[in-house]
XYZ file of C-alpha atoms in Angstrom:
696
model
C -4.460 -27.544 -7.726
C -5.155 -25.275 -10.759
C -1.958 -23.865 -12.674
C -3.701 -20.570 -12.225
C -2.565 -20.589 -8.738
C 1.035 -19.414 -10.441
C -0.510 -16.130 -11.575
C 0.038 -14.530 -8.342
C 2.835 -16.831 -7.205
C 5.325 -16.139 -9.824
C 5.717 -12.293 -8.913
C 5.959 -13.538 -5.347
C 8.669 -15.942 -6.003
C 10.700 -13.708 -7.831
C 10.260 -10.954 -5.090
C 11.517 -13.390 -2.672
C 14.301 -14.589 -4.885
C 15.529 -11.114 -5.090
C 15.227 -10.575 -1.403
C 17.102 -13.815 -0.482
C 19.731 -13.361 -3.229
C 20.603 -9.713 -2.191
C 23.698 -8.423 -3.531
C 24.582 -11.736 -5.277
C 22.370 -10.812 -8.167
C 24.505 -7.566 -8.887
C 22.362 -5.591 -11.358
C 20.528 -8.624 -12.895
C 17.540 -8.351 -10.730
C 15.610 -7.676 -13.888
C 16.633 -11.185 -15.226
C 14.441 -12.505 -12.487
C 11.447 -10.150 -12.522
C 10.750 -9.846 -15.992
C 10.364 -13.571 -16.949
C 7.964 -14.038 -13.952
C 5.698 -11.130 -15.056
C 5.750 -12.631 -18.661
C 4.746 -15.966 -17.573
C 2.209 -14.582 -15.353
C 0.692 -12.761 -18.114
C 0.673 -15.645 -20.444
C -1.397 -17.551 -17.589
C -3.909 -14.551 -17.301
C -4.272 -15.092 -21.075
C -4.942 -18.541 -20.542
C -7.368 -17.941 -17.645
C -9.114 -15.503 -19.752
C -9.689 -18.096 -22.589
C -10.666 -20.665 -19.859
C -13.288 -18.399 -18.276
C -14.642 -17.260 -21.694
C -15.217 -20.812 -22.612
C -16.113 -22.384 -19.196
C -17.131 -19.849 -16.888
C -16.009 -18.969 -13.562
C -13.150 -20.819 -11.578
C -12.882 -21.290 -7.674
C -9.742 -22.454 -6.246
C -9.754 -23.324 -2.754
C -6.208 -23.335 -1.150
C -6.252 -23.688 2.602
C -8.051 -22.853 5.681
C -6.014 -20.143 7.615
C -8.379 -19.754 10.749
C -11.548 -21.303 12.162
C -12.961 -19.831 15.436
C -16.686 -20.449 16.129
C -18.685 -19.148 13.041
C -15.628 -17.474 11.783
C -13.915 -19.341 9.010
C -11.050 -17.752 6.901
C -10.438 -19.762 4.063
C -7.908 -18.620 1.553
C -8.785 -19.240 -1.916
C -8.982 -17.734 -5.455
C -12.116 -17.006 -7.285
C -11.752 -16.009 -10.908
C -14.649 -14.972 -13.062
C -15.186 -12.400 -15.811
C -14.236 -9.402 -13.945
C -11.210 -10.824 -12.163
C -9.516 -11.894 -15.536
C -10.097 -8.328 -17.252
C -8.238 -7.102 -14.292
C -5.384 -9.515 -14.167
C -4.844 -9.109 -17.761
C -4.426 -5.171 -17.126
C -2.339 -5.790 -13.987
C 0.029 -8.282 -15.452
C 0.297 -6.674 -18.944
C 1.029 -3.129 -17.412
C 3.249 -4.460 -14.851
C 5.342 -6.314 -17.319
C 5.704 -3.366 -19.464
C 6.661 -1.274 -16.426
C 9.365 -4.007 -15.515
C 10.845 -4.056 -19.041
C 10.913 -0.344 -18.770
C 12.412 -0.062 -15.422
C 15.433 -2.314 -16.308
C 16.692 0.551 -18.582
C 15.245 3.340 -16.535
C 16.740 2.191 -13.060
C 20.338 1.497 -14.473
C 22.925 2.710 -11.884
C 20.513 3.049 -9.077
C 22.279 1.638 -5.728
C 18.890 -0.106 -5.017
C 18.438 -1.885 -8.238
C 17.525 -5.165 -7.020
C 15.282 -3.780 -4.279
C 13.152 -1.865 -6.675
C 12.471 -5.056 -8.630
C 11.654 -6.996 -5.533
C 9.468 -4.482 -4.519
C 7.474 -3.823 -7.566
C 6.969 -7.581 -7.872
C 5.725 -7.927 -4.707
C 3.459 -4.815 -5.278
C 2.189 -6.688 -8.339
C 1.509 -9.904 -6.278
C -0.423 -8.065 -3.693
C -2.661 -6.563 -6.431
C -3.060 -9.681 -8.090
C -4.270 -11.420 -4.829
C -6.519 -8.403 -4.070
C -8.346 -8.978 -7.418
C -8.153 -12.881 -7.124
C -9.249 -13.318 -3.355
C -12.506 -15.017 -2.599
C -12.436 -14.016 1.046
C -13.181 -10.379 2.234
C -10.778 -10.401 5.029
C -7.707 -11.706 2.870
C -8.778 -8.907 0.406
C -8.304 -6.424 3.270
C -4.945 -8.234 4.142
C -3.404 -7.557 0.721
C -5.276 -4.182 0.454
C -3.052 -2.909 3.348
C 0.007 -4.681 2.200
C -0.290 -2.734 -1.322
C -0.430 0.230 0.858
C 2.836 -0.565 2.478
C 4.475 -1.371 -0.883
C 3.334 2.044 -2.083
C 5.281 3.645 0.820
C 8.341 1.767 0.141
C 8.052 2.699 -3.801
C 7.495 6.285 -3.229
C 10.169 6.562 -0.830
C 12.539 4.640 -2.975
C 14.827 7.728 -3.155
C 15.037 8.043 0.310
C 17.850 10.621 0.506
C 15.397 13.129 -0.669
C 13.182 14.653 1.823
C 10.092 15.206 -0.434
C 10.154 11.652 -1.333
C 9.885 10.527 2.216
C 7.306 13.260 3.105
C 5.132 12.188 -0.023
C 5.145 8.397 1.166
C 4.250 9.322 4.637
C 1.543 11.422 3.422
C 0.259 8.566 1.326
C 0.516 6.147 3.861
C -1.294 7.916 6.483
C -4.138 9.207 4.290
C -4.869 5.569 3.131
C -4.576 4.373 6.643
C -7.172 6.689 7.837
C -9.499 5.648 5.117
C -8.880 2.151 5.614
C -10.529 2.493 8.960
C -13.976 2.667 7.443
C -13.075 -0.527 5.182
C -12.270 -2.481 8.237
C -15.591 -1.451 10.012
C -17.257 -2.397 6.854
C -15.781 -5.870 6.845
C -16.682 -6.394 10.561
C -20.437 -5.162 9.748
C -20.444 -7.499 6.817
C -19.594 -10.505 8.815
C -22.153 -9.507 11.773
C -24.780 -9.306 8.876
C -23.889 -12.668 6.622
C -21.932 -14.671 9.147
C -19.392 -15.150 6.605
C -16.765 -13.316 4.634
C -16.736 -15.363 1.450
C -17.349 -13.132 -1.090
C -19.390 -15.275 -3.569
C -21.701 -16.356 -0.725
C -22.109 -12.496 0.256
C -23.399 -11.803 -3.286
C -25.585 -14.581 -3.453
C -27.161 -13.726 -0.060
C -27.295 -10.065 -0.430
C -30.799 -9.899 -1.841
C -32.051 -12.122 1.124
C -30.919 -9.896 3.966
C -32.133 -6.590 2.604
C -34.820 -6.171 5.070
C -32.595 -7.445 8.000
C -31.729 -5.283 10.841
C -28.639 -5.159 13.476
C -28.295 -3.446 16.974
C -25.006 -1.639 16.718
C -25.466 -0.273 20.298
C -26.004 -3.817 21.682
C -22.658 -4.278 23.347
C -23.782 -0.803 25.392
C -27.090 -1.891 26.547
C -28.621 0.430 23.788
C -31.090 -0.251 20.873
C -30.241 1.324 17.627
C -31.601 -0.747 14.847
C -30.043 -0.045 11.468
C -30.321 -1.841 7.930
C -26.899 -3.102 7.399
C -27.287 -3.310 3.664
C -27.613 0.383 3.794
C -24.694 1.179 5.888
C -22.089 -1.327 4.711
C -21.542 0.292 1.359
C -20.704 3.583 2.979
C -17.931 1.916 5.089
C -16.523 0.086 1.965
C -16.652 3.094 -0.138
C -14.553 5.085 2.301
C -11.658 2.761 1.813
C -11.988 3.170 -1.944
C -12.049 6.816 -1.586
C -8.586 6.474 0.016
C -7.052 4.061 -2.533
C -8.473 5.530 -5.574
C -7.835 9.416 -4.293
C -11.284 10.631 -4.063
C -11.993 13.964 -2.634
C -11.134 14.594 0.449
C -8.647 11.915 0.348
C -7.108 12.812 -3.030
C -4.096 14.940 -1.769
C -1.522 11.924 -1.547
C -1.622 11.104 -5.197
C -0.121 14.285 -6.716
C 2.757 13.987 -4.228
C 3.213 10.321 -5.327
C 4.856 11.852 -8.107
C 8.133 11.795 -6.033
C 8.548 8.182 -6.877
C 10.297 6.779 -9.873
C 8.542 7.263 -13.304
C 7.951 3.603 -13.468
C 6.302 3.327 -10.088
C 3.996 6.137 -11.047
C 2.830 4.411 -14.289
C 2.329 1.337 -12.181
C 0.126 3.031 -9.452
C -1.812 5.335 -11.755
C -2.439 2.504 -14.479
C -2.692 -0.978 -12.876
C -2.677 -1.204 -9.269
C -3.700 1.316 -6.370
C -6.069 3.802 -7.942
C -7.962 0.887 -9.731
C -8.504 -0.726 -6.333
C -11.486 1.597 -5.598
C -13.645 1.114 -8.584
C -13.038 -2.960 -8.507
C -13.900 -3.165 -5.032
C -17.327 -1.246 -5.990
C -17.989 -3.168 -9.122
C -17.070 -6.650 -7.105
C -19.513 -5.893 -4.387
C -22.230 -4.269 -6.896
C -25.112 -6.773 -5.902
C -24.589 -5.484 -2.430
C -24.027 -1.968 -3.436
C -27.470 -1.451 -5.407
C -29.484 -2.446 -2.302
C -28.500 1.007 -0.969
C -29.866 4.069 -2.952
C -28.505 6.512 -0.596
C -24.865 5.166 -0.789
C -25.227 5.014 -4.638
C -26.245 8.670 -4.467
C -23.410 9.541 -2.292
C -20.810 7.778 -4.434
C -22.238 9.280 -7.384
C -21.832 12.756 -5.946
C -18.352 12.123 -4.693
C -17.243 10.832 -7.889
C -18.790 13.662 -10.012
C -17.512 16.315 -7.857
C -13.837 14.651 -7.832
C -13.771 14.469 -11.520
C -15.039 17.966 -12.034
C -12.685 19.495 -9.606
C -9.589 17.451 -10.765
C -10.377 18.195 -14.396
C -10.215 21.891 -13.548
C -7.222 21.470 -11.603
C -5.448 19.627 -14.169
C -6.017 22.425 -16.741
C -4.103 25.047 -14.689
C -1.061 22.713 -14.274
C 2.094 23.432 -15.860
C 4.132 20.237 -14.546
C 3.389 17.286 -16.955
C 3.445 14.755 -13.991
C 1.202 16.973 -11.946
C -1.142 17.152 -14.989
C -1.362 13.305 -15.222
C -1.768 13.020 -11.709
C -5.012 15.124 -11.451
C -5.980 13.818 -14.648
C -5.937 10.235 -13.158
C -8.074 11.686 -10.314
C -10.532 13.049 -12.508
C -10.968 9.623 -14.677
C -11.082 7.637 -11.580
C -13.753 10.172 -10.179
C -15.567 9.514 -13.419
C -15.618 5.715 -12.911
C -16.776 6.238 -9.295
C -19.531 8.303 -10.485
C -20.576 5.515 -13.200
C -20.627 3.055 -10.193
C -22.832 5.490 -8.170
C -25.454 5.394 -11.062
C -25.205 1.674 -11.760
C -23.274 1.768 -14.768
C -20.587 -0.984 -13.630
C -19.810 -2.389 -16.972
C -19.004 1.116 -18.358
C -16.705 1.901 -15.260
C -14.728 -1.259 -15.899
C -14.294 -0.647 -19.742
C -13.261 3.230 -18.657
C -10.895 1.561 -16.167
C -9.217 -0.813 -18.704
C -8.995 1.974 -21.355
C -7.574 4.398 -18.996
C -4.971 2.148 -17.609
C -3.586 1.170 -20.866
C -3.533 5.083 -21.761
C -1.874 6.260 -18.655
C 0.721 3.655 -18.470
C 1.785 4.749 -22.113
C 1.571 8.537 -21.171
C 3.596 8.020 -17.982
C 6.199 5.930 -19.620
C 6.560 8.583 -22.477
C 6.972 11.322 -20.214
C 10.713 11.129 -20.057
C 11.190 11.983 -23.684
C 8.936 14.843 -23.458
C 10.831 16.083 -20.344
C 13.953 15.651 -22.415
C 12.691 17.623 -25.244
C 11.775 20.515 -22.981
C 15.163 20.377 -21.441
C 16.933 20.743 -24.724
C 14.730 23.389 -25.648
C 15.559 25.331 -22.407
C 19.420 24.626 -23.168
C 19.015 26.298 -26.376
C 19.488 23.286 -28.720
C 17.764 23.363 -32.394
C 14.205 23.018 -32.439
C 12.668 20.851 -35.024
C 9.077 21.823 -36.278
C 6.424 19.305 -35.823
C 5.232 17.950 -38.904
C 1.699 18.849 -40.141
C 0.701 15.099 -40.389
C 1.915 14.327 -36.796
C 0.008 17.316 -35.316
C -3.010 15.986 -37.233
C -2.590 12.616 -35.706
C -2.126 13.926 -32.262
C -5.216 16.050 -32.655
C -7.054 13.249 -33.788
C -6.055 10.678 -30.925
C -6.817 13.424 -28.499
C -10.536 13.946 -29.995
C -11.046 9.958 -30.015
C -9.712 9.869 -26.320
C -12.045 12.905 -25.449
C -15.009 11.248 -27.142
C -14.615 7.820 -25.447
C -16.235 8.901 -21.925
C -19.646 10.243 -23.451
C -19.760 7.501 -25.885
C -19.628 4.851 -23.213
C -21.551 6.541 -20.325
C -24.258 8.623 -22.072
C -25.112 5.727 -24.493
C -28.864 4.825 -24.815
C -28.989 1.876 -22.173
C -27.888 4.215 -19.262
C -31.003 6.367 -19.808
C -32.674 4.347 -17.098
C -29.529 4.577 -14.842
C -29.241 8.580 -15.218
C -33.043 8.997 -14.600
C -33.172 6.622 -11.654
C -33.166 9.203 -8.904
C -36.138 10.175 -7.380
C -35.912 13.951 -7.808
C -35.826 15.957 -10.705
C -32.984 18.048 -9.367
C -30.870 15.093 -8.660
C -30.988 13.949 -12.316
C -30.206 17.660 -13.423
C -27.033 17.930 -11.161
C -25.930 14.303 -12.520
C -26.246 15.329 -15.931
C -24.611 18.716 -15.630
C -21.592 17.382 -13.680
C -21.253 14.622 -15.986
C -21.225 17.060 -18.936
C -19.013 19.622 -17.283
C -16.557 16.574 -16.519
C -16.758 15.648 -20.165
C -16.194 19.095 -21.490
C -12.961 19.489 -19.183
C -11.809 16.204 -19.561
C -11.621 16.961 -23.290
C -9.905 20.127 -22.737
C -7.025 18.649 -20.597
C -6.473 15.614 -22.789
C -5.933 17.656 -25.542
C -3.405 19.815 -23.827
C -1.552 16.781 -22.022
C -1.233 14.999 -25.527
C -0.159 18.155 -27.342
C 2.444 19.272 -24.451
C 3.615 15.539 -24.140
C 4.296 14.540 -27.786
C 5.059 17.721 -29.408
C 8.835 18.410 -30.228
C 9.122 22.040 -30.993
C 7.364 24.590 -29.024
C 7.164 27.263 -31.897
C 6.982 27.063 -35.874
C 9.235 29.180 -37.930
C 8.063 30.953 -41.014
C 9.857 29.365 -43.951
C 10.471 32.784 -45.867
C 11.532 34.990 -42.835
C 12.670 32.515 -40.217
C 10.828 34.270 -37.544
C 9.519 32.248 -34.916
C 5.881 32.474 -34.347
C 3.207 30.413 -32.182
C 1.937 27.232 -33.546
C -1.411 28.077 -34.716
C -4.029 25.194 -35.580
C -5.509 24.828 -38.942
C -9.014 23.653 -37.645
C -10.928 23.627 -40.800
C -8.575 22.324 -43.357
C -9.912 19.907 -45.970
C -7.447 17.098 -45.251
C -7.859 17.640 -41.292
C -11.789 17.454 -41.579
C -11.590 14.507 -43.731
C -9.190 12.536 -41.255
C -11.478 13.570 -38.343
C -14.846 12.002 -40.199
C -12.900 9.022 -41.264
C -11.479 8.404 -38.091
C -14.565 9.069 -36.019
C -16.339 6.435 -38.070
C -13.871 3.603 -37.705
C -13.703 4.495 -33.964
C -17.315 4.368 -33.715
C -17.675 0.990 -35.500
C -14.742 -0.487 -33.390
C -16.183 0.615 -30.176
C -19.805 -0.773 -30.792
C -18.369 -3.950 -31.617
C -16.215 -4.167 -28.778
C -18.899 -2.638 -26.427
C -21.467 -5.191 -27.343
C -19.249 -7.950 -26.690
C -17.915 -6.605 -23.611
C -21.279 -5.980 -22.130
C -22.104 -9.536 -22.645
C -19.059 -10.975 -21.366
C -18.968 -8.863 -18.233
C -22.614 -8.967 -17.132
C -22.693 -12.349 -15.718
C -20.041 -11.295 -13.009
C -21.974 -8.433 -11.661
C -25.262 -10.371 -10.761
C -27.461 -7.468 -11.303
C -31.157 -7.710 -12.231
C -32.198 -7.616 -15.848
C -33.513 -4.118 -15.649
C -30.345 -2.498 -14.471
C -28.176 -4.252 -17.075
C -26.994 -2.252 -19.954
C -28.164 -3.795 -23.397
C -27.150 -3.280 -26.955
C -27.398 0.291 -28.187
C -29.792 0.671 -31.208
C -29.127 3.330 -33.827
C -32.101 5.529 -33.021
C -31.372 5.388 -29.203
C -27.679 6.162 -29.764
C -28.318 8.960 -31.818
C -30.698 10.742 -29.345
C -28.794 10.115 -26.207
C -25.176 10.290 -27.590
C -25.112 13.627 -29.855
C -25.372 16.094 -26.822
C -22.346 14.503 -24.891
C -20.455 13.860 -27.761
C -21.078 17.443 -28.954
C -19.912 18.714 -25.598
C -16.789 16.573 -25.762
C -16.078 18.121 -29.246
C -16.630 21.727 -27.907
C -13.984 20.970 -25.400
C -11.588 19.655 -27.656
C -12.256 22.595 -29.960
C -11.664 24.979 -27.163
C -8.463 23.335 -26.173
C -7.330 23.434 -29.869
C -7.981 27.140 -30.184
C -6.203 27.658 -26.778
C -3.438 25.244 -26.147
C -2.407 26.902 -22.774
C -4.016 29.158 -20.253
C -2.058 31.560 -18.042
C -3.117 34.869 -16.376
C -0.473 37.731 -15.982
C -0.581 40.958 -14.620
C -2.405 43.600 -16.794
C -4.796 40.926 -18.291
C -8.342 42.063 -19.207
C -10.011 38.975 -17.825
C -12.472 39.312 -15.218
C -11.688 39.036 -11.393
C -14.014 36.068 -11.035
C -12.057 34.348 -13.868
C -8.561 35.254 -12.131
C -10.092 34.060 -8.926
C -10.995 30.791 -10.192
C -7.654 30.456 -12.123
C -5.695 30.909 -8.805
C -8.024 28.885 -6.919
C -7.578 25.708 -9.042
C -3.822 26.391 -9.586
C -3.307 26.141 -6.014
C -5.420 22.965 -6.133
C -8.250 24.180 -4.180
C -5.901 24.995 -1.108
C -6.677 21.556 0.213
C -3.078 20.889 1.364
C -2.854 24.260 2.839
C -6.308 23.565 4.669
C -5.051 20.205 5.940
C -1.821 21.786 7.106
C -3.490 24.807 9.016
C -6.321 22.558 10.471
C -5.200 18.989 10.678
C -1.340 18.765 10.629
C -0.314 21.511 12.766
C -2.864 21.101 15.467
C -2.157 17.585 15.552
C 1.534 18.136 15.955
C 0.787 20.984 18.487
C -1.232 18.341 20.517
C 1.190 15.851 20.372
C 3.792 18.214 21.404
C 1.621 19.050 24.439
C 1.102 15.407 25.142
C 4.769 14.711 24.980
C 5.279 17.784 27.426
C 2.328 17.055 30.006
C 2.234 13.270 29.588
C 5.726 12.221 28.828
C 7.943 14.786 30.267
C 5.977 16.356 33.148
C 4.145 12.903 33.583
C 5.975 9.683 32.842
C 9.358 11.307 33.040
C 8.306 12.941 36.465
C 7.230 9.691 37.963
C 10.426 8.132 36.882
C 12.587 10.876 38.339
C 10.163 10.887 41.390
C 10.709 7.057 41.939
C 14.251 7.355 41.328
C 14.721 10.244 44.104
C 12.615 8.298 46.486
C 14.567 5.088 45.769
C 17.779 7.112 46.501
C 16.626 8.617 49.881
C 15.326 4.959 50.831
C 18.804 3.558 49.958
C 20.334 6.223 51.823
C 18.173 5.793 55.012
C 18.772 1.848 54.590
C 22.543 2.510 54.754
C 22.451 5.067 57.574
C 19.988 3.032 59.710
C 20.320 -0.402 58.856
C 23.728 -0.797 57.655
C 25.721 1.778 59.877
C 23.398 1.680 62.968
C 22.466 -1.878 62.598
C 24.457 -4.176 60.921
C 27.987 -2.428 61.574
C 26.983 -1.896 65.310
C 25.955 -5.526 65.764
C 29.135 -6.901 64.154
C 31.185 -4.755 66.417
C 29.528 -5.541 69.528
C 29.871 -9.303 68.369
C 33.603 -8.793 67.952
C 33.859 -7.115 71.457
C 32.145 -9.884 73.067
C 34.365 -12.430 71.277
C 37.490 -10.842 72.593
C 36.011 -10.682 76.189
C 35.273 -14.255 76.113
C 38.602 -15.155 74.574
C 40.447 -13.311 77.546
C 37.994 -15.041 80.162
C 39.249 -18.403 78.655
C 42.892 -17.502 78.764
C 42.489 -16.683 82.432
C 40.473 -19.839 83.169
C 42.644 -22.416 81.695
C 46.266 -23.007 82.819
C 48.280 -22.603 79.653
C 51.404 -23.583 81.316
C 50.189 -26.959 82.659
C 48.571 -27.865 79.366
C 52.117 -27.019 77.841
C 53.649 -29.595 80.124
C 51.063 -32.305 79.440
C 51.831 -31.795 75.709
C 55.643 -32.316 76.292
C 55.113 -35.595 78.005
C 52.990 -36.760 74.941
C 55.578 -35.916 72.790
C 58.122 -37.980 74.809
C 56.002 -41.013 74.699
C 55.487 -40.630 70.922
C 59.330 -40.652 70.379
C 59.761 -43.703 72.597
C 57.133 -45.617 70.656
C 58.670 -44.730 67.287
C 61.989 -45.906 68.414
C 60.629 -49.198 69.338
C 58.953 -49.672 66.005
C 62.159 -48.888 64.130
C 63.845 -51.563 66.210
C 61.067 -54.244 65.668
C 60.625 -53.501 62.075
C 63.473 -55.625 60.517
C 62.500 -58.724 62.420
C 59.064 -58.609 61.559
C 59.995 -58.230 57.691
C 62.086 -61.549 57.940
C 59.221 -63.488 59.501
C 56.993 -62.440 56.615
C 59.228 -63.430 53.970
C 59.828 -67.022 55.402
C 55.989 -67.477 55.565
C 55.651 -66.469 51.926
C 58.679 -68.777 51.001
C 56.973 -71.615 52.641
C 53.636 -71.182 51.055
C 54.964 -70.980 47.715
C 56.917 -74.183 47.931
C 53.730 -75.853 49.070
C 51.738 -74.361 46.120
C 54.586 -75.823 43.572
C 54.703 -79.316 45.090
C 50.907 -79.648 45.116
C 50.792 -78.330 41.462
C 53.274 -80.911 40.329
C 51.276 -83.524 41.997
C 48.224 -82.697 40.076
C 49.720 -82.342 36.824
C 51.514 -85.752 37.079
């Protein structure tokens, strides 16, 4: 057995130790969980180096089930894609564990919290490492259960319980599609082993399945066309894609470490990972790829615009996560799987840092509202924050719109489809640049205003965009960032491509300078424009009396209310479902089941009363009375028939005879005893004499 089995096993053992130990650990649960995560991360680094040098590793563990052609083999499969996710999950989870050891001090469920997040990490690791599609689905569902426990950690708060319930139900509905996809995959390939499925994907491209065979019908479909739709439905739920995105903003009711873990390393990354893992199967369905690209693009654009209108830092981060995951889903839809994983890793590290830094920003805002002294943000720090936001804004277009993806963006059969994808992608880049800058600025600035050094009067912090030092730092940082990204990107493509098993024509190659200049100037320009727009307008709000046009006001209100998705679901899904459930309860439970029970009880009582009156009183009691009367009559007849006085005289004579016999025995008794003693003495003397003779 390989040592890499301990990568998921260590968090599991830590969780079990905390559960079994219970209160005996006191407030020292982090002393068990943090070392386990540290060792797991170290082993993940070792796995990365091993695969970098020797290629993928397959670790069979044991056979869970064997029923006919269905064989469920529990095993681990580590390739280039797996180890990259392992580094992200164990690294971010380890940081979250360390952060939680201070953040959760004083919590009455301190050890329980560490037990659940350790188990949560174990589930994500097994989801990433599983070589069997059904085992992956099992841990997919267990991860949803862990998210419910973590979001409702502060169960005394009603909003936390409601948010946890919402997250669990939305994911459960989406996971139905994933379950159907797994069933259809087994019906098509005859196995659930992931490497085998990926190897056979091309060979079953023309195969058909009759999905109505059990009904006697004939409806032939190409399973490789339908399977990606079902699998993507599960990814839509876990990765919060429209219309299943409504659970993620409410998950902010969880403690901050949980938000960082969900957004950066675990649940939301499960969807892109599933699509990239099954990419050889995905590319065989152009219609599914188009659908995935459209859903991802719409989600990315919508969430980016919603994020721009949110004033709450956590809501802003939540919708920015939805937008970025949508961007990753869109890149999967156009076949840019390497870019999706690159974006996923960069986003995971950034979002973990942002969530774990939110507490300091909220504390600074709280001190501002309490009237505490404000400190101006130094110009140097403002410049670095602006540059950081610019770099983050330029990262998506740099990766997605680079030269090798020209073929992927132009792969659609209709010019209108290509235009739509380009427009959606560029709009997403623009709004991403806007909310990244606003998020970074609101998160890390300390003073909300600047004071004039001469007058001391507070005035808004105005940017100095065209200062020489500012432009010089932008140019220098941009050049350094481009060089670093080009180097990392070239190595990243070569490392990850073998795990995708894609045909060479769809695998991105190395960017040449000419291609890069042609295809990247436009998208990077859009990102810079979005950064400039956010730099010049740090916040957006509309008040009564503003001169903005009506459509801008309407758009602002629409996105401020998050597209009214929650209200629509409440009005057309939640309330009708509750009313229907109440009707079922009243008609079926109260009037149906309860009515039947009450009716049976009434009939039973009436039957018992009839039995008591007819069988007991008129039957058994009357029979008993008659038997008693007949017995009395028989006794009287026997009394009259037999002479009681004659019988008494006979008994007196017997008594006199018995007395005489007893007196006789009393007289004979002593003589009989003497006779017996003499006999015994005679035989004793005879025995002694005989013994004397024999001994002599």
